[in-house]
PDB file of C-alpha atoms and ligand atoms in Angstrom:
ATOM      1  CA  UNK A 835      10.182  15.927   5.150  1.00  0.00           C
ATOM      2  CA  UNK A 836      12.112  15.492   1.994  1.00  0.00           C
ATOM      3  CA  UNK A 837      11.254  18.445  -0.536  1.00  0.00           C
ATOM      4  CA  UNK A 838      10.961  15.012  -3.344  1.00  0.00           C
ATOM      5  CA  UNK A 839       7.994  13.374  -2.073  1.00  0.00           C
ATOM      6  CA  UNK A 840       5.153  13.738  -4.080  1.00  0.00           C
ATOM      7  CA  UNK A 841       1.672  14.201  -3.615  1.00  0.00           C
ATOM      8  CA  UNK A 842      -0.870  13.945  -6.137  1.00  0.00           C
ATOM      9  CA  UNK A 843      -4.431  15.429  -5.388  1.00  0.00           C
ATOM     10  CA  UNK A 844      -7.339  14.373  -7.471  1.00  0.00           C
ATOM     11  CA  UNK A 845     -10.098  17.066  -8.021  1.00  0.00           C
ATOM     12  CA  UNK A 846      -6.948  19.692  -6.990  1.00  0.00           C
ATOM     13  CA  UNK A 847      -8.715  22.406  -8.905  1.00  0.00           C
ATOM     14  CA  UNK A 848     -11.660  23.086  -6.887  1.00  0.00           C
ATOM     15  CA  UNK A 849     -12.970  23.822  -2.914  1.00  0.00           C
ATOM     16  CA  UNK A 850     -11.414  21.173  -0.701  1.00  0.00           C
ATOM     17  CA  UNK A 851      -9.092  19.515  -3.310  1.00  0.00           C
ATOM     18  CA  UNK A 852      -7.741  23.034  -4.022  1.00  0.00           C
ATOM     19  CA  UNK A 853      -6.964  23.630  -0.197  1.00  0.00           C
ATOM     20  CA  UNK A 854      -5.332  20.745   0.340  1.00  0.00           C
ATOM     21  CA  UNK A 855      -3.440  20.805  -2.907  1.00  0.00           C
ATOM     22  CA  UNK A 856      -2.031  24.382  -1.233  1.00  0.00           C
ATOM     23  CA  UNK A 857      -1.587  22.738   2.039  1.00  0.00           C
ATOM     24  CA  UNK A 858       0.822  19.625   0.920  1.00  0.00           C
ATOM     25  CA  UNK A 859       3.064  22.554  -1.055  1.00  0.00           C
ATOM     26  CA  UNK A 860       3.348  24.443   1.891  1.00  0.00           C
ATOM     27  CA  UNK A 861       4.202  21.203   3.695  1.00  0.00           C
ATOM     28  CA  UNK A 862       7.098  20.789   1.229  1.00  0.00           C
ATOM     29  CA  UNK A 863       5.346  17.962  -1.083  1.00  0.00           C
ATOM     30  CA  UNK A 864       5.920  18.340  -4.652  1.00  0.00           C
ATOM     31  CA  UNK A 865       2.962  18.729  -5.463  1.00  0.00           C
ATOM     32  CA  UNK A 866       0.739  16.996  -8.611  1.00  0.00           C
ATOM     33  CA  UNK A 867      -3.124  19.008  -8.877  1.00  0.00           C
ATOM     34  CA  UNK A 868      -5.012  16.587 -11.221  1.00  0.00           C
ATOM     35  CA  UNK A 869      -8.457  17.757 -12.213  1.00  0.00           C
ATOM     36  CA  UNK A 870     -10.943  17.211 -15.070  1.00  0.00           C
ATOM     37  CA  UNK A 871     -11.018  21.175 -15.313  1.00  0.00           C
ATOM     38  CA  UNK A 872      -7.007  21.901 -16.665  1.00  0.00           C
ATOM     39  CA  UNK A 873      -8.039  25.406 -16.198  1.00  0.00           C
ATOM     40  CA  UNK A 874      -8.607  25.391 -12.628  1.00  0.00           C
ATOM     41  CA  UNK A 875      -5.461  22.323 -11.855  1.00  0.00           C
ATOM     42  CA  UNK A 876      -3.575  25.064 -13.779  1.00  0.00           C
ATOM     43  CA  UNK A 877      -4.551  28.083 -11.951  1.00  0.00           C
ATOM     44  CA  UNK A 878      -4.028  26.304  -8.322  1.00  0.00           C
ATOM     45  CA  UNK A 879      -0.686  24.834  -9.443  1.00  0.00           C
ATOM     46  CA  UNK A 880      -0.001  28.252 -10.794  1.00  0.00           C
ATOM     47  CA  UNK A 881      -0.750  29.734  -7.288  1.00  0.00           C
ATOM     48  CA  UNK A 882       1.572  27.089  -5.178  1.00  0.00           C
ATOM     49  CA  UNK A 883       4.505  28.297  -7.568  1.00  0.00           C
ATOM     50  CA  UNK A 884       3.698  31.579  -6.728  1.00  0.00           C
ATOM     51  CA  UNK A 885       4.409  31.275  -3.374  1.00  0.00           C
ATOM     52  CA  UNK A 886       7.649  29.086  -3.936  1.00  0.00           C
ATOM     53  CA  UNK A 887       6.637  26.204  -3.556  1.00  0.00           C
ATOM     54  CA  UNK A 888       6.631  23.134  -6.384  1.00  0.00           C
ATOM     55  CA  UNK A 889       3.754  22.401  -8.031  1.00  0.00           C
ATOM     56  CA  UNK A 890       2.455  20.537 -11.546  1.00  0.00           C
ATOM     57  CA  UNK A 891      -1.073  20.673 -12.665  1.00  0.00           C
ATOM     58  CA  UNK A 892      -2.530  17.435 -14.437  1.00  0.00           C
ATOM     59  CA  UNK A 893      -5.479  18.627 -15.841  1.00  0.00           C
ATOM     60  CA  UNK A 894      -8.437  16.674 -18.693  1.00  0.00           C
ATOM     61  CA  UNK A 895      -7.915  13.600 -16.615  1.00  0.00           C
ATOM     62  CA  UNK A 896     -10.999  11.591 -15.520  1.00  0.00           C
ATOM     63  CA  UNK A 897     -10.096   9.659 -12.380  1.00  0.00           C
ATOM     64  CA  UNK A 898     -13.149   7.579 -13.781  1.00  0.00           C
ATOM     65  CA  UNK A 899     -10.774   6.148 -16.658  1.00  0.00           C
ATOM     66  CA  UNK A 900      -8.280   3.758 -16.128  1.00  0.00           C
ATOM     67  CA  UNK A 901      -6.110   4.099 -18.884  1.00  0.00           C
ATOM     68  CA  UNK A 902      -5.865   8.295 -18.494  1.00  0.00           C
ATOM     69  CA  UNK A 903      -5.213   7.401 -14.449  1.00  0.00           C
ATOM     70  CA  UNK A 904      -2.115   5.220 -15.024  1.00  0.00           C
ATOM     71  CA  UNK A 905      -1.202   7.837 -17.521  1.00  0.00           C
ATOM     72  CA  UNK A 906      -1.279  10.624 -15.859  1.00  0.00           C
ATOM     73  CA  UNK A 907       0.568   8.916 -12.639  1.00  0.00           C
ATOM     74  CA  UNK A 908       3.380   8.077 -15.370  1.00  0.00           C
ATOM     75  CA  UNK A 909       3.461  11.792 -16.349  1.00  0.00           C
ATOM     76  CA  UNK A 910       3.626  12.803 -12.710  1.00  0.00           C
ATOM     77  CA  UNK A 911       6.316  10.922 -11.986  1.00  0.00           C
ATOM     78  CA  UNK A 912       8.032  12.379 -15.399  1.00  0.00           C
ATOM     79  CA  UNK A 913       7.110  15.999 -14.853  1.00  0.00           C
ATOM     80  CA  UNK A 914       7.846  16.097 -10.356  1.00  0.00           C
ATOM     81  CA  UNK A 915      10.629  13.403 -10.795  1.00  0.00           C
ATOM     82  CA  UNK A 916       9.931  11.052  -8.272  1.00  0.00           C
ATOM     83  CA  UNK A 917       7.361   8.326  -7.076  1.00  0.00           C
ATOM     84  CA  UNK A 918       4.146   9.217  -5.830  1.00  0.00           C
ATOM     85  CA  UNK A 919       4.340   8.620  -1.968  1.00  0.00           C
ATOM     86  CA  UNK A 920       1.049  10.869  -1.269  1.00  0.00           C
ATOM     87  CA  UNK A 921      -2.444   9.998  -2.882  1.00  0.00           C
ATOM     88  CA  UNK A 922      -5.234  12.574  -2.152  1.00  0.00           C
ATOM     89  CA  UNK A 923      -8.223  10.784  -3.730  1.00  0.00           C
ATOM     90  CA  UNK A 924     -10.509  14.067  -3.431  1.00  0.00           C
ATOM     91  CA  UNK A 925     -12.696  13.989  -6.746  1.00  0.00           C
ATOM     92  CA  UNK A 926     -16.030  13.479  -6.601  1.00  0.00           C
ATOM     93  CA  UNK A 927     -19.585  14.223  -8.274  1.00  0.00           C
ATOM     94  CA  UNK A 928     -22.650  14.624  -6.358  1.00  0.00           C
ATOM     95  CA  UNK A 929     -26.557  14.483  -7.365  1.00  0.00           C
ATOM     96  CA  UNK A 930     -29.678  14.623  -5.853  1.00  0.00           C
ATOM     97  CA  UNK A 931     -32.008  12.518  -7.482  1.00  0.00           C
ATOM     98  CA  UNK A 932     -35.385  10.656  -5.686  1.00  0.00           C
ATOM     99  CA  UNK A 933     -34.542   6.917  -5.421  1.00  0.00           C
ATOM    100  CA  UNK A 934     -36.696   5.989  -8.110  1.00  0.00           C
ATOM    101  CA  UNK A 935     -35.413   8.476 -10.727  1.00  0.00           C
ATOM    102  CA  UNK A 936     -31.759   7.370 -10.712  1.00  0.00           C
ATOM    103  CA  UNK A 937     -30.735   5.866 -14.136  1.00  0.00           C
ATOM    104  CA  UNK A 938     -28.168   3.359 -14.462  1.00  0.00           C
ATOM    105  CA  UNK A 939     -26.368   5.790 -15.864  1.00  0.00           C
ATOM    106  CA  UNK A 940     -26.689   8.424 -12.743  1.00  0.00           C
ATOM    107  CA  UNK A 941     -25.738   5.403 -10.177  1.00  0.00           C
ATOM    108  CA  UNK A 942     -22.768   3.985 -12.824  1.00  0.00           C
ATOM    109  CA  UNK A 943     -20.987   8.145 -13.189  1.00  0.00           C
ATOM    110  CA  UNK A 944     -21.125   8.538  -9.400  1.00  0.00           C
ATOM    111  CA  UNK A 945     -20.117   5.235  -8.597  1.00  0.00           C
ATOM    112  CA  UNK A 946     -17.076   5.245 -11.757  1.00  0.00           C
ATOM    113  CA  UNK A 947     -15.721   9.124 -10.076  1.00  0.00           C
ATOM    114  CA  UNK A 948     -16.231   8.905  -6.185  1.00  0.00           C
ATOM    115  CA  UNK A 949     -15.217   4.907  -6.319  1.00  0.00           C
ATOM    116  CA  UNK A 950     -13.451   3.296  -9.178  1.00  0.00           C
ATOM    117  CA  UNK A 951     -11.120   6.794  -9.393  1.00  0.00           C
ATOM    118  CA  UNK A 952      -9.849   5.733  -6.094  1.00  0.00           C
ATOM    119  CA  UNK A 953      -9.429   2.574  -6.988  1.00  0.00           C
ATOM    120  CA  UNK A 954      -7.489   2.781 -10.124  1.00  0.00           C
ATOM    121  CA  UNK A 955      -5.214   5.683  -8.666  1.00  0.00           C
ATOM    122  CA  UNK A 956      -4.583   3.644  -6.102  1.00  0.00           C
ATOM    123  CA  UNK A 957      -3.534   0.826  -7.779  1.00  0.00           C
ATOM    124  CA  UNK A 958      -1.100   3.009  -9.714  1.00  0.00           C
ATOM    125  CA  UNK A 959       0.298   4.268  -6.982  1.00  0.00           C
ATOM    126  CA  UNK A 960       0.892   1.462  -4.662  1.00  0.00           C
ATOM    127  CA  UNK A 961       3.999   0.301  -6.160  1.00  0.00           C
ATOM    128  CA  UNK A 962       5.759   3.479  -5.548  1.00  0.00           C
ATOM    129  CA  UNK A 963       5.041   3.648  -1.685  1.00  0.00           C
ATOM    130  CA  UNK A 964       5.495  -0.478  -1.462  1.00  0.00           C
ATOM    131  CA  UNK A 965       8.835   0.221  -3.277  1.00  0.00           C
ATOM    132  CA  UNK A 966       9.745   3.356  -0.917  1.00  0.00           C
ATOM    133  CA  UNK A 967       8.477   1.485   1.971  1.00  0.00           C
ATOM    134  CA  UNK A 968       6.722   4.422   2.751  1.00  0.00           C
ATOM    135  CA  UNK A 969       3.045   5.688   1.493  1.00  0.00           C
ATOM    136  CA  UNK A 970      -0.007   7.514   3.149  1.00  0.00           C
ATOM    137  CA  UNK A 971      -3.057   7.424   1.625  1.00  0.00           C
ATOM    138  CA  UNK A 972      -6.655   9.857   2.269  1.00  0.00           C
ATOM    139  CA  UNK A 973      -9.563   8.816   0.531  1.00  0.00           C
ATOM    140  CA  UNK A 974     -12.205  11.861   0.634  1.00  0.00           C
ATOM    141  CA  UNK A 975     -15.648  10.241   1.955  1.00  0.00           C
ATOM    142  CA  UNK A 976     -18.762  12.244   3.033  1.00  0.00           C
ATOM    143  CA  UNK A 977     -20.461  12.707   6.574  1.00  0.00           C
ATOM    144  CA  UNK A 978     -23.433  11.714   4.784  1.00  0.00           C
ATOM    145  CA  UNK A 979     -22.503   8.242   4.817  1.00  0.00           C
ATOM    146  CA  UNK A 980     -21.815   8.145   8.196  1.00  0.00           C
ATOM    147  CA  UNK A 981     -25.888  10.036   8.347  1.00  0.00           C
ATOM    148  CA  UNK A 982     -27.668   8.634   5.591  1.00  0.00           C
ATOM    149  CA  UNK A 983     -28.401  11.960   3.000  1.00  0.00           C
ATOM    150  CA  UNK A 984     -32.386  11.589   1.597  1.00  0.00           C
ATOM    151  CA  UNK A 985     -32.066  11.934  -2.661  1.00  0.00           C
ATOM    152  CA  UNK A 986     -28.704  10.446  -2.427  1.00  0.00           C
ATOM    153  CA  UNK A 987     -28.831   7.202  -2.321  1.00  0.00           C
ATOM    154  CA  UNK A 988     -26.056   6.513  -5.366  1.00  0.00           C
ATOM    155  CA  UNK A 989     -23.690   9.401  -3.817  1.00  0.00           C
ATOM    156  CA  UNK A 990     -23.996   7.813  -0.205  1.00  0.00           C
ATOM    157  CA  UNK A 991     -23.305   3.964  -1.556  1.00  0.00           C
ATOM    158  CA  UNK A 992     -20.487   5.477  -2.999  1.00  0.00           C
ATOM    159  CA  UNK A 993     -19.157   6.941   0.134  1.00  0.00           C
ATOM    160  CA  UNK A 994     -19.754   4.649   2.488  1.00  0.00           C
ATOM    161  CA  UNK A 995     -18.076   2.029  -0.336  1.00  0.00           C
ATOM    162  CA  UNK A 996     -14.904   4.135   0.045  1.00  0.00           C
ATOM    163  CA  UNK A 997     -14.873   4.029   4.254  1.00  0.00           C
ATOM    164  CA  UNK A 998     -14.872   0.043   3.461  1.00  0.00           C
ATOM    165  CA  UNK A 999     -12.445   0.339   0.667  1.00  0.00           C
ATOM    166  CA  UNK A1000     -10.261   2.361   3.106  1.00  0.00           C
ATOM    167  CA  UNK A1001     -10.626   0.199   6.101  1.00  0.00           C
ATOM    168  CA  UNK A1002      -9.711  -2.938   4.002  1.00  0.00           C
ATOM    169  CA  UNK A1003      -6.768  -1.674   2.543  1.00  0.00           C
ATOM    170  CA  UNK A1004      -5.425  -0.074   5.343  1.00  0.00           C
ATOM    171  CA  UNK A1005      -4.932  -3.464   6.711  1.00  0.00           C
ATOM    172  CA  UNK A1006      -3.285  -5.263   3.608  1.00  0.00           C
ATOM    173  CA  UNK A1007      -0.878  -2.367   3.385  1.00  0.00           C
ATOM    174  CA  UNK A1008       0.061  -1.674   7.007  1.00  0.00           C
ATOM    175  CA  UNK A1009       2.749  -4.242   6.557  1.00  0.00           C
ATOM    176  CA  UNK A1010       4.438  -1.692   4.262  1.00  0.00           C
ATOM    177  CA  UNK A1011       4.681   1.052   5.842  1.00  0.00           C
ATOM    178  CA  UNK A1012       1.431   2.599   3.926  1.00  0.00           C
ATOM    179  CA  UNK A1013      -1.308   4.479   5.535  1.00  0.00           C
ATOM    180  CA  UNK A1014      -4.872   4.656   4.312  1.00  0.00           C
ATOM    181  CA  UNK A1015      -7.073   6.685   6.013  1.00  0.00           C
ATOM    182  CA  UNK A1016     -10.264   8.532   5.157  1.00  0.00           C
ATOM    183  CA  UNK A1017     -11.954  12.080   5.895  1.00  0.00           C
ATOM    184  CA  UNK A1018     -15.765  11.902   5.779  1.00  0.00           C
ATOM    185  CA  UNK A1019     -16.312  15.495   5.371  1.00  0.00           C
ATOM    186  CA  UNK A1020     -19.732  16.913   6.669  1.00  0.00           C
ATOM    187  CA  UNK A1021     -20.816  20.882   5.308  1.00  0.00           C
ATOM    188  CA  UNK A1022     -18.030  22.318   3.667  1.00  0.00           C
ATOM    189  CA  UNK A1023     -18.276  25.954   2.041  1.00  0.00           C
ATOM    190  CA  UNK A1024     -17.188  24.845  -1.623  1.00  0.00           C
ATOM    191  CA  UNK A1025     -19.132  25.370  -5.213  1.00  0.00           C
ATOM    192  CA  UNK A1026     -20.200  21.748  -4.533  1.00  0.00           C
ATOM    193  CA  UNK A1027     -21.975  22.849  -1.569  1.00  0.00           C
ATOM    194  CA  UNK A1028     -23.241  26.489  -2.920  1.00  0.00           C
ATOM    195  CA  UNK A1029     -24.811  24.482  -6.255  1.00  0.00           C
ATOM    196  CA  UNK A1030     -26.494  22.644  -3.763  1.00  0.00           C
ATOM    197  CA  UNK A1031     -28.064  25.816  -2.075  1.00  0.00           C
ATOM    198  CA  UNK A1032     -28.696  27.761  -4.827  1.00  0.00           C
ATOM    199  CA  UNK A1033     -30.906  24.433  -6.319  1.00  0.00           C
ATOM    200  CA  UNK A1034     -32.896  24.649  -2.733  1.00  0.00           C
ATOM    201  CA  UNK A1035     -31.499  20.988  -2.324  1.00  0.00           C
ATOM    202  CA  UNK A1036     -30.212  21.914   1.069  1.00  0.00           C
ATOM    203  CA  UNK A1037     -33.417  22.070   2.860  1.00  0.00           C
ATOM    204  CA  UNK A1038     -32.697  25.467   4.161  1.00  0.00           C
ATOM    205  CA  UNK A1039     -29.848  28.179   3.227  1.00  0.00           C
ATOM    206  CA  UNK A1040     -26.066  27.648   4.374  1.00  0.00           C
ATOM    207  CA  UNK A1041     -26.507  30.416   7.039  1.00  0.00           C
ATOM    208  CA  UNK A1042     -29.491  28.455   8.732  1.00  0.00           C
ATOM    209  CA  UNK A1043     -27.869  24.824   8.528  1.00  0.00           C
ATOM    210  CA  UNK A1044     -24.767  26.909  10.284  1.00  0.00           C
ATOM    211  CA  UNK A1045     -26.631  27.685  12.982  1.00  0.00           C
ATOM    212  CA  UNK A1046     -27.875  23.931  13.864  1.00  0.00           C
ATOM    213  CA  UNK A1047     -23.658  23.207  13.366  1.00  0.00           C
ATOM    214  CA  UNK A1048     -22.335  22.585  17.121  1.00  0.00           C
ATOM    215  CA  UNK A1049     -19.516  24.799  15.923  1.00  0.00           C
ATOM    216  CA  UNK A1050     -21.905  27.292  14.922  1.00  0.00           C
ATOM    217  CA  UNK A1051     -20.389  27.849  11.140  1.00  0.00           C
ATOM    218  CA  UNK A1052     -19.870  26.066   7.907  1.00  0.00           C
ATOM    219  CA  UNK A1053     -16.750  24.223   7.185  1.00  0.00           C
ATOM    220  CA  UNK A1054     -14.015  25.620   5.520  1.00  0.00           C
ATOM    221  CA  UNK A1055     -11.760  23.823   3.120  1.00  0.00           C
ATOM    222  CA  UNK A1056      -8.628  24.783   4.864  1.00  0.00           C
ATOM    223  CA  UNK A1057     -10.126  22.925   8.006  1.00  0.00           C
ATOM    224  CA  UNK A1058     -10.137  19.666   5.476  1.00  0.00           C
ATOM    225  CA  UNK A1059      -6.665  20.276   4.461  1.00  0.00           C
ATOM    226  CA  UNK A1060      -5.315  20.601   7.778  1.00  0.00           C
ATOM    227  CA  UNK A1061      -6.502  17.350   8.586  1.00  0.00           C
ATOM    228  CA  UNK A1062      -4.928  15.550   5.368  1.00  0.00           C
ATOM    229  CA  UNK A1063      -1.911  17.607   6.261  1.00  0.00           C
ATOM    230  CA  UNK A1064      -1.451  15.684   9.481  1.00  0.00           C
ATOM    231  CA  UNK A1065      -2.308  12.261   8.459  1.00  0.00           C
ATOM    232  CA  UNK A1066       0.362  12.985   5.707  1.00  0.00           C
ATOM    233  CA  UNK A1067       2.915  13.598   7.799  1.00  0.00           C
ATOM    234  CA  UNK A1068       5.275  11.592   9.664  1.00  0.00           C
ATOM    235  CA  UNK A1069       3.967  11.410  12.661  1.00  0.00           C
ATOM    236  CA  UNK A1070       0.510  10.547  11.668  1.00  0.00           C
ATOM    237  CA  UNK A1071       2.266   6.938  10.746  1.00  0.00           C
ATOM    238  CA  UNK A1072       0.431   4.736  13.770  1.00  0.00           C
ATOM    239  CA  UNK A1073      -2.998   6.085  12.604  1.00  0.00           C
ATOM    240  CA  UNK A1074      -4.458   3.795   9.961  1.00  0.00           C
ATOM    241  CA  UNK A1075      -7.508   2.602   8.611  1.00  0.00           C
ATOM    242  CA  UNK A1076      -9.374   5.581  10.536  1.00  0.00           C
ATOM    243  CA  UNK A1077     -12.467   7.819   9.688  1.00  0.00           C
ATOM    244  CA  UNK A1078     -11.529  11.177  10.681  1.00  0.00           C
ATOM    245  CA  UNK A1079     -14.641  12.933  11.095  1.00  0.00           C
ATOM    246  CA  UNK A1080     -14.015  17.292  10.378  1.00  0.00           C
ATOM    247  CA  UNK A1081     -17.736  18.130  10.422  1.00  0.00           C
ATOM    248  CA  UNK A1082     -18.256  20.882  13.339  1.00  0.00           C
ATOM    249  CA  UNK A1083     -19.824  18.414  15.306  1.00  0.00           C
ATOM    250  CA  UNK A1084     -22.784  17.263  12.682  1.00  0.00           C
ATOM    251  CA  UNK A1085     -21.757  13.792  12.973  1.00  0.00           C
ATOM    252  CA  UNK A1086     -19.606  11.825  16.002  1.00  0.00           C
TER     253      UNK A1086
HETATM  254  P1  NAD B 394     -16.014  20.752  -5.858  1.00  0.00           P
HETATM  255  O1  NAD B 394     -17.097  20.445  -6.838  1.00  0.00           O
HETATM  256  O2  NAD B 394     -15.760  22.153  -5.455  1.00  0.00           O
HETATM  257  O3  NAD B 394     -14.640  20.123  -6.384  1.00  0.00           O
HETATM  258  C1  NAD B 394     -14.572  18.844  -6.934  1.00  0.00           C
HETATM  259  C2  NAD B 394     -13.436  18.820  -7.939  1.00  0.00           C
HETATM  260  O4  NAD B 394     -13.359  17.481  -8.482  1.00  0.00           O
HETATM  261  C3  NAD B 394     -13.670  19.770  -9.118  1.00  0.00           C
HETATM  262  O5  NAD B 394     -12.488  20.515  -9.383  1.00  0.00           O
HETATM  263  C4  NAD B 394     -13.992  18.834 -10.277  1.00  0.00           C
HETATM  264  O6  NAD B 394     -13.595  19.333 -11.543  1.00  0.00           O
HETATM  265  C5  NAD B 394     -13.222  17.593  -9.872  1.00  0.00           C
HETATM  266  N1  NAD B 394     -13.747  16.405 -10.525  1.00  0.00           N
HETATM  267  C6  NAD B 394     -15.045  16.024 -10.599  1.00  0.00           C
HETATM  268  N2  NAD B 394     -15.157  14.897 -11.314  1.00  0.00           N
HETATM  269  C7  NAD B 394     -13.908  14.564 -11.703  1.00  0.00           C
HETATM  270  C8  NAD B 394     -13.379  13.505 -12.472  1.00  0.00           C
HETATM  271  N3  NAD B 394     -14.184  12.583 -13.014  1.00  0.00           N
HETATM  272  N4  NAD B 394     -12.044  13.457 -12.679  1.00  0.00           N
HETATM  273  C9  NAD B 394     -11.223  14.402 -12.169  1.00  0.00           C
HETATM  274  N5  NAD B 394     -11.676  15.440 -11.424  1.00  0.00           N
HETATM  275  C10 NAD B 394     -13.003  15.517 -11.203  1.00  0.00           C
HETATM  276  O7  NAD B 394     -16.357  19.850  -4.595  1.00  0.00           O
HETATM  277  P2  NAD B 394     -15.840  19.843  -3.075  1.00  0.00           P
HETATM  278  O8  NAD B 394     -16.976  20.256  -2.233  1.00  0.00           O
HETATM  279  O9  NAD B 394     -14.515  20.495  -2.949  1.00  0.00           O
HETATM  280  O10 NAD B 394     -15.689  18.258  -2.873  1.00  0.00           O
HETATM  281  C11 NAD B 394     -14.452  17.580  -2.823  1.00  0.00           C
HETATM  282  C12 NAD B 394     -14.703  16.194  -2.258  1.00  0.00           C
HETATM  283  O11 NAD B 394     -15.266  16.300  -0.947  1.00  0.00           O
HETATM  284  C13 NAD B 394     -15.688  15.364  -3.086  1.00  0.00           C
HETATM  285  O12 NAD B 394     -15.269  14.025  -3.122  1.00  0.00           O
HETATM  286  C14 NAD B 394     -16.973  15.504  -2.289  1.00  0.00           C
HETATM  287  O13 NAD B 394     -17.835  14.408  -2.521  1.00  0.00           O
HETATM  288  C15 NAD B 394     -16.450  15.535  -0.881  1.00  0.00           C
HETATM  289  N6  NAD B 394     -17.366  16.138   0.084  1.00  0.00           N
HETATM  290  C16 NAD B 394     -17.640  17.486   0.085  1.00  0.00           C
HETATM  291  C17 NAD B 394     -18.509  17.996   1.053  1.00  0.00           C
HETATM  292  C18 NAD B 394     -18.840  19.462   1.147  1.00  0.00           C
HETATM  293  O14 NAD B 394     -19.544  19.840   2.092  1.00  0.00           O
HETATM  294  N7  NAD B 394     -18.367  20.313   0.254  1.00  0.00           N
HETATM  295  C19 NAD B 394     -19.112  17.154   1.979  1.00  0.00           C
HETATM  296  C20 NAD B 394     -18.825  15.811   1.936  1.00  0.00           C
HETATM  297  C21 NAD B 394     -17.950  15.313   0.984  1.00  0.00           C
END
């Protein structure tokens, strides 16, 4: 793997974005950590150099906005010097909210971050990969749109639009050599997941939903990140438009 590919990981700063962003270095990726927080894209870019590896953080970018998502792809490519042959589309919000609660404005936020930010860095990205010939894509979903999630009804339509949005693309850009594949993840120890306990939205702590895991603990980030690694890589190039469950066994 060529030390000039780059890889650009949305929501870098935080839980599994963070992992992965430290996973792709240590694959060899230059590395782009984009995050609405520039504190935290700076401190996890900061910790890739650390170790040696080459790393930029891109932080106070919304992946909601299209206008600061083809500018900040521009300023990738400026700052890592190359095209952008890895997407990561990690960001995401989640709420709990009973159906009947949600305001258009709660559906339109989660909707604009978990599925128009994947599709505007996507379509700045595309022409690299079609231009390299070469791309691999990994859209972030959740196992709860695989399960259904009660009080989520926006944040589920929103993953379960980004399995489709995978699936469909995968097939347009097969033909050039791109990948798109997504990872629903399912109970993953992040802050996204602690907020959740600490509001009693889990229905139960993270120590008693571990023990009704299959695998019998929580999900770690770094088991997210080895996943993306792989579908990444090389050799991950006849796997395409897959969901690639890494839930402990929750969901199959
Ligand atoms: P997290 O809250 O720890 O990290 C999310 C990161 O995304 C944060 O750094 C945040 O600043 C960033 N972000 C949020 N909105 C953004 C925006 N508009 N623009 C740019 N960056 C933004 O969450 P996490 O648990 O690491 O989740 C990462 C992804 O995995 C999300 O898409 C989430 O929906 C998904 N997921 C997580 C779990 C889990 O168990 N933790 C389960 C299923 C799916």
């Amino acid at each position: 793997m060529s030390e000039s590919r780059t890889a650009l990981v949305t929501g870098g700063g935080s839980g599994i974005g963070r992992s992965i962003a430290l996973r792709l270095a240590e694959d060899g990726f230059a590395v782009a950590v984009l995050d609405l927080n520039g504190e935290s894209a700076e401190q996890v870019a900061e910790e890739a150099r650390q170790k040696g590896h080459t790393a930029a953080a891109f932080g106070n970018v919304d992946v909601s906005d299209r206008g600061q998502a083809d500018e900040a792809v521009r300023r990738v490519r400026e700052t890592l010097g190359g095209p952008v042959l890895v997407l990561v589309n990690n960001a995401g919000v989640a709420r709990t909210e009973s159906f009947l609660k949600i305001s258009d404005d709660s559906w339109n936020r989660i909707m604009a971050v978990n599925l128009n930010g994947p599709f505007y860095f996507c379509q700045a990205v595309v022409p690299d990969m079609k231009e390299a010939g070469w791309g691999r894509i990994v859209n972030i979903s959740s196992s709860s749109a695989q399960s259904g999630q009660q009080y989520m009804t926006h944040y589920v339509a929103s993953k379960a639009g980004l399995i489709g949005f995978t699936k469909a693309l995968a097939l347009e850009l097969g033909p050039a050599g791109i990948t798109v594949n997504t990872i629903p993840p399912g109970f993953v120890d992040t802050p996204m997941l602690r907020a959740s306990e600490e509001r009693g939205l889990l229905g139960g702590t993270v120590d008693h939903h571990a023990e009704l895991t299959p695998v019998r603990r929580p999900g770690r980030p770094e088991d997210i990140a080895a996943a993306c690694s792989f579908l990444v890589s090389e050799e991950a190039g006849y796997i395409t438009g897959q969901v690639i469950g890494v839930n402990g066994g929750r969901n199959t």
